[in-house]
Tab-separated table of C-alpha atoms in Angstrom:
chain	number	residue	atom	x	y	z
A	1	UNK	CA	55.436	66.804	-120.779
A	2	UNK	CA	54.634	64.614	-118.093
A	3	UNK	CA	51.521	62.415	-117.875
A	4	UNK	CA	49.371	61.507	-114.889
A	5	UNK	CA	46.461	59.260	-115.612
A	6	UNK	CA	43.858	62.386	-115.345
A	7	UNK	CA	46.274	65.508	-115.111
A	8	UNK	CA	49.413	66.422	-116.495
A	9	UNK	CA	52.175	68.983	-116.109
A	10	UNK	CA	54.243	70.297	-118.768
A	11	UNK	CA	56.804	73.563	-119.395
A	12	UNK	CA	57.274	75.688	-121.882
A	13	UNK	CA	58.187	79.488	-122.497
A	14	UNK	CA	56.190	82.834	-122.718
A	15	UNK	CA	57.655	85.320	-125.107
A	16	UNK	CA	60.970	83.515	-123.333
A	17	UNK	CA	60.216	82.969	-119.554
A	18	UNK	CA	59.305	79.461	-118.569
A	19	UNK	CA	56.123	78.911	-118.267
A	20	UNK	CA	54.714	75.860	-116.353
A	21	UNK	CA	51.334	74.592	-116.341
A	22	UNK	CA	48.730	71.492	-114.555
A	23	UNK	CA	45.937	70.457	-116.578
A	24	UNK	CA	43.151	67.955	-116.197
A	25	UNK	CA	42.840	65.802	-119.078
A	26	UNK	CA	39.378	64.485	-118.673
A	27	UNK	CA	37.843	68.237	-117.805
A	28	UNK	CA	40.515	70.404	-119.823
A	29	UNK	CA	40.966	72.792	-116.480
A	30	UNK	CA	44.129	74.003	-116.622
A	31	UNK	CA	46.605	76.621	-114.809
A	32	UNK	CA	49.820	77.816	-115.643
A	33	UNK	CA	52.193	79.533	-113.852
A	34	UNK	CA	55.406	81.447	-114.390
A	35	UNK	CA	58.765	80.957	-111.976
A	36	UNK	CA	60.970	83.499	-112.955
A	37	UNK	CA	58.218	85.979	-111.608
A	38	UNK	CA	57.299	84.662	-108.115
A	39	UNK	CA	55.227	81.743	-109.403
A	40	UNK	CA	52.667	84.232	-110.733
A	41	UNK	CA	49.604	82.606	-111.659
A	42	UNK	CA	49.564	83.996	-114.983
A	43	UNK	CA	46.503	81.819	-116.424
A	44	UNK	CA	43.309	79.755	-114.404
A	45	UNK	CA	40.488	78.126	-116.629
A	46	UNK	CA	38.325	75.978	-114.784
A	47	UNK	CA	35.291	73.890	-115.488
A	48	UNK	CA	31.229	74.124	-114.752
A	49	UNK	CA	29.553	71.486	-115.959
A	50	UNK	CA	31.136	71.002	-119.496
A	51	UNK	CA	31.484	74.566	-120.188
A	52	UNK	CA	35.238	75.918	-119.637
A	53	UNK	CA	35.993	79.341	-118.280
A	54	UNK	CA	39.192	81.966	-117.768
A	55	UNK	CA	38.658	83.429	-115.040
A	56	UNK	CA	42.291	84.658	-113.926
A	57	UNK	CA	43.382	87.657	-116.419
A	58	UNK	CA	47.000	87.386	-116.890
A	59	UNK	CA	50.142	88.847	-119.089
A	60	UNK	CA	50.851	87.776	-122.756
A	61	UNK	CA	54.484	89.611	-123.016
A	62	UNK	CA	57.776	89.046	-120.572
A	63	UNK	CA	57.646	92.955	-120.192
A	64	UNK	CA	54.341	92.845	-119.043
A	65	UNK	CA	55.406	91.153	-115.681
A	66	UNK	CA	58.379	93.602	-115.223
A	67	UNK	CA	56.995	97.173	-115.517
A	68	UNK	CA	53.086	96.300	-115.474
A	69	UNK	CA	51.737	98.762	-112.544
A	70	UNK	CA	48.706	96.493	-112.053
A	71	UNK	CA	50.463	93.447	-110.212
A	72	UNK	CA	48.169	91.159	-111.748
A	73	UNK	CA	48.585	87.801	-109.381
A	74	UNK	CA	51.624	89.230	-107.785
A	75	UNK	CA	52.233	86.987	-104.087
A	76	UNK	CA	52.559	90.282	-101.938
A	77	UNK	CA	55.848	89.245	-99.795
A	78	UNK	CA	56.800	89.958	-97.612
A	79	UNK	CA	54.230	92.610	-96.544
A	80	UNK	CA	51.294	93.463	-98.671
A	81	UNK	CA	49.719	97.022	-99.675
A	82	UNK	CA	52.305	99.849	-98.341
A	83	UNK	CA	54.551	101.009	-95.734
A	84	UNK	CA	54.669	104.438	-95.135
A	85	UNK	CA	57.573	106.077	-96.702
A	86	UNK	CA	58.743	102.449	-96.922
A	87	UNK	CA	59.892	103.133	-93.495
A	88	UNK	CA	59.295	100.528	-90.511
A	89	UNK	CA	60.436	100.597	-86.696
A	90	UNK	CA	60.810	96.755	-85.596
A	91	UNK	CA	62.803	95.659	-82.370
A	92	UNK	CA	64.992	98.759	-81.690
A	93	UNK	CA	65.690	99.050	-85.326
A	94	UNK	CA	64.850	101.312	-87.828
A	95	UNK	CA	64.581	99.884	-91.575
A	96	UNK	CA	64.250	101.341	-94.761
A	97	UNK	CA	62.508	99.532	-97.833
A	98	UNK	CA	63.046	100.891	-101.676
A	99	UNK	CA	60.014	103.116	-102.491
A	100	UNK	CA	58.832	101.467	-105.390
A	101	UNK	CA	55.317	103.549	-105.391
A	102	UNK	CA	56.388	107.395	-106.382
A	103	UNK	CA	53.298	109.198	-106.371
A	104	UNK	CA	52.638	108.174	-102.515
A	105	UNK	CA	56.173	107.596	-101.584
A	106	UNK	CA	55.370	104.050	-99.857
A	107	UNK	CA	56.979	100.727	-100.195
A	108	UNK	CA	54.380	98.931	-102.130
A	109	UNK	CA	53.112	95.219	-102.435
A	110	UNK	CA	56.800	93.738	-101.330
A	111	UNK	CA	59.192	92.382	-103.416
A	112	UNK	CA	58.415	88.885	-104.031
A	113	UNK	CA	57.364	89.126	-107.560
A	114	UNK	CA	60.240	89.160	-109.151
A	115	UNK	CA	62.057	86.491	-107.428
A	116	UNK	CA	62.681	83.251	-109.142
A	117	UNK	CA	61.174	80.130	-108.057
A	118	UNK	CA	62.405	76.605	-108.327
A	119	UNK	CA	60.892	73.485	-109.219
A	120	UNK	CA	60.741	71.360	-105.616
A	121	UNK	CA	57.949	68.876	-106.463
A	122	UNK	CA	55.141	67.778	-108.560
A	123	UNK	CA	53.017	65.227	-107.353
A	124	UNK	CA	49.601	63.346	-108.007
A	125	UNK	CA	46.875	62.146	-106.098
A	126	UNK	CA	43.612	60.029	-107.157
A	127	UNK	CA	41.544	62.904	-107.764
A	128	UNK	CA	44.270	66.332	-108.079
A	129	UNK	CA	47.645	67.806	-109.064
A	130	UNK	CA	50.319	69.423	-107.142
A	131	UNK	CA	52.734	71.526	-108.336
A	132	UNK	CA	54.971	72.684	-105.278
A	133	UNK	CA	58.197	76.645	-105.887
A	134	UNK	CA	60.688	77.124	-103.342
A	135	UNK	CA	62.555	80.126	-103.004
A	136	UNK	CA	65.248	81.034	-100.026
A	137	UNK	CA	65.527	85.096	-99.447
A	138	UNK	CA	68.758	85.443	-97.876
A	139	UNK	CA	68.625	89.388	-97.072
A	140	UNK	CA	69.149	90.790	-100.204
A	141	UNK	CA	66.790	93.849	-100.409
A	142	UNK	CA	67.652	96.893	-98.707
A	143	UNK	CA	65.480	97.316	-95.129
A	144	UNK	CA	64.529	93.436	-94.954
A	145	UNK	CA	67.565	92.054	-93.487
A	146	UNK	CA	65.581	88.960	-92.444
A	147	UNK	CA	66.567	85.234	-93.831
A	148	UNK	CA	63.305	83.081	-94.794
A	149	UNK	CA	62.360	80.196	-97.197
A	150	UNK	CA	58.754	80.318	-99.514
A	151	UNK	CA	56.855	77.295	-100.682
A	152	UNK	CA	53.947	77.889	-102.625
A	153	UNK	CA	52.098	74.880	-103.336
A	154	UNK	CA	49.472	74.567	-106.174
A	155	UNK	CA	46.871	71.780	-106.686
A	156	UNK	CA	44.528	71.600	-108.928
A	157	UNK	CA	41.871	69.297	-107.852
A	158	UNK	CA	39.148	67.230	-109.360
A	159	UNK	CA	36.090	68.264	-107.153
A	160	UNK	CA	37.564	71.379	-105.299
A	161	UNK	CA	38.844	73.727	-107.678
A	162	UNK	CA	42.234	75.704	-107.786
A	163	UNK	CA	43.669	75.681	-104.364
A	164	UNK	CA	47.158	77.862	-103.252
A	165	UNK	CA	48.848	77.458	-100.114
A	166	UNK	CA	51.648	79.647	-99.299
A	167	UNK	CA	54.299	78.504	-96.340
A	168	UNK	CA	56.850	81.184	-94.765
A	169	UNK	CA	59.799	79.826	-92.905
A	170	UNK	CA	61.933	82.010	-90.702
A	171	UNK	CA	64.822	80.586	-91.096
A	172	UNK	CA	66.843	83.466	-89.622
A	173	UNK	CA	68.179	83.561	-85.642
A	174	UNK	CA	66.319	86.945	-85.465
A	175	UNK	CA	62.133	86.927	-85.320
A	176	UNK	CA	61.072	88.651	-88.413
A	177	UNK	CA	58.024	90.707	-89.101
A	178	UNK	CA	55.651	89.403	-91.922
A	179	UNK	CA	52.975	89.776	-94.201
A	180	UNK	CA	51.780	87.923	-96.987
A	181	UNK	CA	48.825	88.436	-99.675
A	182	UNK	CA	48.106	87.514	-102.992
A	183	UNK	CA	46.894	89.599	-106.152
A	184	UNK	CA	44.796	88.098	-108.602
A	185	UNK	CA	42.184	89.730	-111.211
A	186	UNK	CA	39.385	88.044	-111.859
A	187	UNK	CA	37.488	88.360	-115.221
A	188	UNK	CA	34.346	86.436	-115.813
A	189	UNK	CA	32.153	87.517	-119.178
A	190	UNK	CA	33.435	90.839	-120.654
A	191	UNK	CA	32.839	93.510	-117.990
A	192	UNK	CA	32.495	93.591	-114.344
A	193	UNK	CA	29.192	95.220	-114.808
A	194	UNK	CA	27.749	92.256	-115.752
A	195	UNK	CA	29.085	91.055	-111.999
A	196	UNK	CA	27.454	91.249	-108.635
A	197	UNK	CA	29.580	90.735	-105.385
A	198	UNK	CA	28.597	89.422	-101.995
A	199	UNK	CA	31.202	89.097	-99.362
A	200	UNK	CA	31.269	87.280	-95.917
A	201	UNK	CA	31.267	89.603	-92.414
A	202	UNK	CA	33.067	92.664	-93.627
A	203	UNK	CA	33.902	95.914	-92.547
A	204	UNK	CA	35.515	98.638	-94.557
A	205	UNK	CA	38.635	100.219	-93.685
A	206	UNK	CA	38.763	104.187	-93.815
A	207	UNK	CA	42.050	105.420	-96.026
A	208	UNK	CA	43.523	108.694	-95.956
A	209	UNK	CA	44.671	109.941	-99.370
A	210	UNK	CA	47.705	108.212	-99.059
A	211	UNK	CA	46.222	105.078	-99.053
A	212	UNK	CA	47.377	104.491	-95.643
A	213	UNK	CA	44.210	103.221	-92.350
A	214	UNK	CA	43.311	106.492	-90.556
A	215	UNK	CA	42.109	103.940	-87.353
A	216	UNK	CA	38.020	103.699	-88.413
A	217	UNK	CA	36.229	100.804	-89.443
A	218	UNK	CA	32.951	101.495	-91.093
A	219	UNK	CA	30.662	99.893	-88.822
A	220	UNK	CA	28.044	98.215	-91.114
A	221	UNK	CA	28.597	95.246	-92.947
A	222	UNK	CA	29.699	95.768	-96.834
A	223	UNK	CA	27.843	93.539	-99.190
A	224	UNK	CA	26.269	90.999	-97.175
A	225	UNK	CA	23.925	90.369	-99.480
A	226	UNK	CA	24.667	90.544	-103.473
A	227	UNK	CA	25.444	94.006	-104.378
A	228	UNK	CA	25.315	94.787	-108.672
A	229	UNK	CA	28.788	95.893	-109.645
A	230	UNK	CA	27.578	97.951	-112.631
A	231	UNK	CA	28.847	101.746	-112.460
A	232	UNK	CA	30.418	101.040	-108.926
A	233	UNK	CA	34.310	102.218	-107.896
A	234	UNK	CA	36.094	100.218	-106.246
A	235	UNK	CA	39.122	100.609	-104.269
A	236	UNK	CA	39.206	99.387	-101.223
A	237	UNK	CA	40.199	97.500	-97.783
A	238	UNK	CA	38.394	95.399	-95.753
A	239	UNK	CA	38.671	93.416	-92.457
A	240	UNK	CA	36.546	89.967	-92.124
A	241	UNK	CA	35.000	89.454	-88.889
A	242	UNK	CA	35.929	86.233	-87.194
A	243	UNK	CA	34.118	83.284	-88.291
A	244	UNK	CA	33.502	79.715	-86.626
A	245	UNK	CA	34.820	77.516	-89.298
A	246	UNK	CA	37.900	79.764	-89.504
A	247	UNK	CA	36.798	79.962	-93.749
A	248	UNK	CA	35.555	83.321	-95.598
A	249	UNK	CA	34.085	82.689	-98.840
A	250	UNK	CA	33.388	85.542	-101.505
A	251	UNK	CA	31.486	85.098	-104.507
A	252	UNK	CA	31.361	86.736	-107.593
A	253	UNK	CA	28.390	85.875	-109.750
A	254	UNK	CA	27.192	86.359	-113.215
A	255	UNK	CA	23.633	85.900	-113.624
A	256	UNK	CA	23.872	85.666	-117.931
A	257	UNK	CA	25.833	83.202	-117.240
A	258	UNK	CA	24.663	81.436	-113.982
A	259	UNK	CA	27.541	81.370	-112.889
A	260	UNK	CA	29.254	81.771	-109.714
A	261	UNK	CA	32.821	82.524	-108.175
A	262	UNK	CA	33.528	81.222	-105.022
A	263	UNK	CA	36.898	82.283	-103.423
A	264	UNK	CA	37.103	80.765	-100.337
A	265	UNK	CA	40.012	81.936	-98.349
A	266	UNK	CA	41.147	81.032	-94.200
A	267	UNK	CA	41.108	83.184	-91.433
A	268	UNK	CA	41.614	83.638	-87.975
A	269	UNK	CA	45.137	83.932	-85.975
A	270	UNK	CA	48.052	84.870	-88.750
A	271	UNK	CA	45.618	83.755	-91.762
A	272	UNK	CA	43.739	86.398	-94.302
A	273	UNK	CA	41.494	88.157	-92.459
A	274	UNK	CA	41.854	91.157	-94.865
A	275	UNK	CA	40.735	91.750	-98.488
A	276	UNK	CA	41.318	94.393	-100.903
A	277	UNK	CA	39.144	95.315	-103.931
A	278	UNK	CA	39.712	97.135	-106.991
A	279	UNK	CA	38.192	97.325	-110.206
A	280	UNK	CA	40.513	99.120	-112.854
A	281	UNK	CA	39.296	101.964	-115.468
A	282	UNK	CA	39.064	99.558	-117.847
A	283	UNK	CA	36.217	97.742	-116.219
A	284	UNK	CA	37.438	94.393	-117.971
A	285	UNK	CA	38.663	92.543	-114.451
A	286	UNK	CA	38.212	92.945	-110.418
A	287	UNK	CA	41.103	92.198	-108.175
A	288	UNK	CA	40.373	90.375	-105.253
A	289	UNK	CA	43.224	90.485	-102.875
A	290	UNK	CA	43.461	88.423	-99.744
A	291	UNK	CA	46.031	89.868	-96.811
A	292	UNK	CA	47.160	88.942	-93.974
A	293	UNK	CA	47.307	92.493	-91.938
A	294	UNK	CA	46.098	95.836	-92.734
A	295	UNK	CA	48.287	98.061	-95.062
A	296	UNK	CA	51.255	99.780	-92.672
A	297	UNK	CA	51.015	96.458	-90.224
A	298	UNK	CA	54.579	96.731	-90.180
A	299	UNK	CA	54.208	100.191	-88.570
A	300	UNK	CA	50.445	99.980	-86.735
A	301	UNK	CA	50.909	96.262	-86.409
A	302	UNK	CA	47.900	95.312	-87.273
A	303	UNK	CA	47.122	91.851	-88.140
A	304	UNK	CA	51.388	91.659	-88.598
A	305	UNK	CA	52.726	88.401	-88.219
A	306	UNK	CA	55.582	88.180	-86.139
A	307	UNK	CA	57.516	84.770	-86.781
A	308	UNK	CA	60.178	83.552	-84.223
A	309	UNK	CA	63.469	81.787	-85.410
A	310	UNK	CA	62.226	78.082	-87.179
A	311	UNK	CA	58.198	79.288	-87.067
A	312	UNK	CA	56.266	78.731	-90.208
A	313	UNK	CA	52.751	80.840	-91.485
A	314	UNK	CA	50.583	78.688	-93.575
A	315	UNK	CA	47.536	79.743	-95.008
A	316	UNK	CA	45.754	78.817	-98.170
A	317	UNK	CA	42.955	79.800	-100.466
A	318	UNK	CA	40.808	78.225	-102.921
A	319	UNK	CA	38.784	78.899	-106.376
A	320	UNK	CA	36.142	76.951	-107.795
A	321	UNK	CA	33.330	77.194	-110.151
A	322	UNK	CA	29.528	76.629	-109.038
């Protein structure tokens, strides 16, 4: 273990994968994260008023994170949601991804999860935490021949919450095409039922059956105002319209509880100005899934980042308790 004066940071292992974790001594918020899979976030509990609450559902078993269909927390890199057939046309070239999603035959949520991340720093501030993976993908998957370096950096802070910010370096001599997103399930209370949902400026995005944008945006605004989750499906896209102070902010709130969710996440040029809810059959979590581009941007381009030799994309999202 090593002590800050208010946080600390410590590793240890989960059913034999390291696990890492910050906490904040004089609150007992705390977040723990696990390198050998991406720097999932496997576990968030963080504080309102005195009261501490999990609010990130994550994986108790090492097999969990390797054949788990869910993708609970997964960083989606580097493209999120699917390309069709896992096929791509980019520059004059043709590329083929592994199709990792059967029943649709798409290349699914990237392959970033399962790539192991290395300790690069872990520093303190007055009032937060910072616990900073680096990874460097040097081509190896099939139909992403493109070199670039990942550093995810987490702090946990005293006043603001759980904040991630993801950096993409092309550090190839070719421009690459890119995505990024990030998969967490959020579980306040015992059901989402007991949830209601209000999102910024958002328009749905029409799927085919294939999961896959058909070109329509539904043209009013989805939960503008808070919506009651109870009995409600949910699987779906949508896009954020711009906003001035380049932030979107979703809340989830539980009124047993008073208590409110606030995911604030930028937008704008090459930032999240997509989101992607889903609340599973067993009604016990809702993922929230910020994206960069629409699913099949590497195809439609859509919202695709396209990163010349030595660019960077930044962008970074908080959590926090109200």
């Amino acid at each position: 273990m090593r002590g800050f004066a208010m946080f600390t940071f410590e590793q240890d292992t989960l059913d034999g994968a390291v696990r890492l974790q910050l906490t904040n001594t004089k609150t007992g918020e705390r977040v723990t994260f696990m390198p050998e899979f991406g720097g999932n976030v496997n576990s968030l509990i963080l504080a309102k008023g005195k009261k501490l609450y999990p609010i990130i559902q994550g994986y108790k078993k090492r097999s969990d994170f390797i054949s788990d269909q869910h993708c609970k927390s997964w960083h989606l890199i580097p493209f999120p949601h699917r390309v069709k057939d896992g096929q791509y046309f980019f520059q004059d070239h043709v590329y083929q991804l592994p199709v990792n999603e059967a029943d649709r035959h798409h290349a699914r949520h990237g392959f970033y999860a399962h790539r192991h991340l290395q300790i690069e720093s872990v520093r303190e501030e007055a009032d937060s935490i910072s616990l900073r993976l680096g990874d460097k993908y040097l081509g190896e998957i099939p139909g992403y021949p493109f070199l670039f370096r990942t550093d995810i950096t987490y702090t946990l802070h005293a006043e603001r919450g759980f904040i991630c910010t993801t950096e993409i370096k092309n550090i190839d001599t070719n421009t690459m095409p890119l995505g990024a997103g990030w998969h967490p399930y959020f579980k306040i209370g015992g059901s989402v039922d007991e949830l209601m949902l209000r999102l910024p400026t958002a328009y749905k995005v029409e799927l085919d059956q294939r999961m896959l944008p058909t070109g329509m945006l539904d043209e009013t605004p989805a939960f503008q105002d808070f919506v009651a989750l109870r009995g409600l499906r949910l699987d779906t896209l949508f896009q954020f319209a711009p906003h001035d102070d380049g932030i979107a902010a979703l809340e989830l709130y539980h009124p047993q509880l008073n208590l409110r969710l606030q995911f604030g996440l930028e937008i704008g040029p090459q930032k999240y100005n997509f989101i992607y809810l889903y609340i599973p059959p067993s009604r016990d979590a809702i993922a929230v899934n910020p994206m960069t581009c629409n699913s099949d941007a590497f195809n439609s381009g859509e919202g695709l980042i396209v990163l010349a030799s030595g660019e960077t994309f930044r962008g970074t999202c908080g959590i926090r308790l109200a």
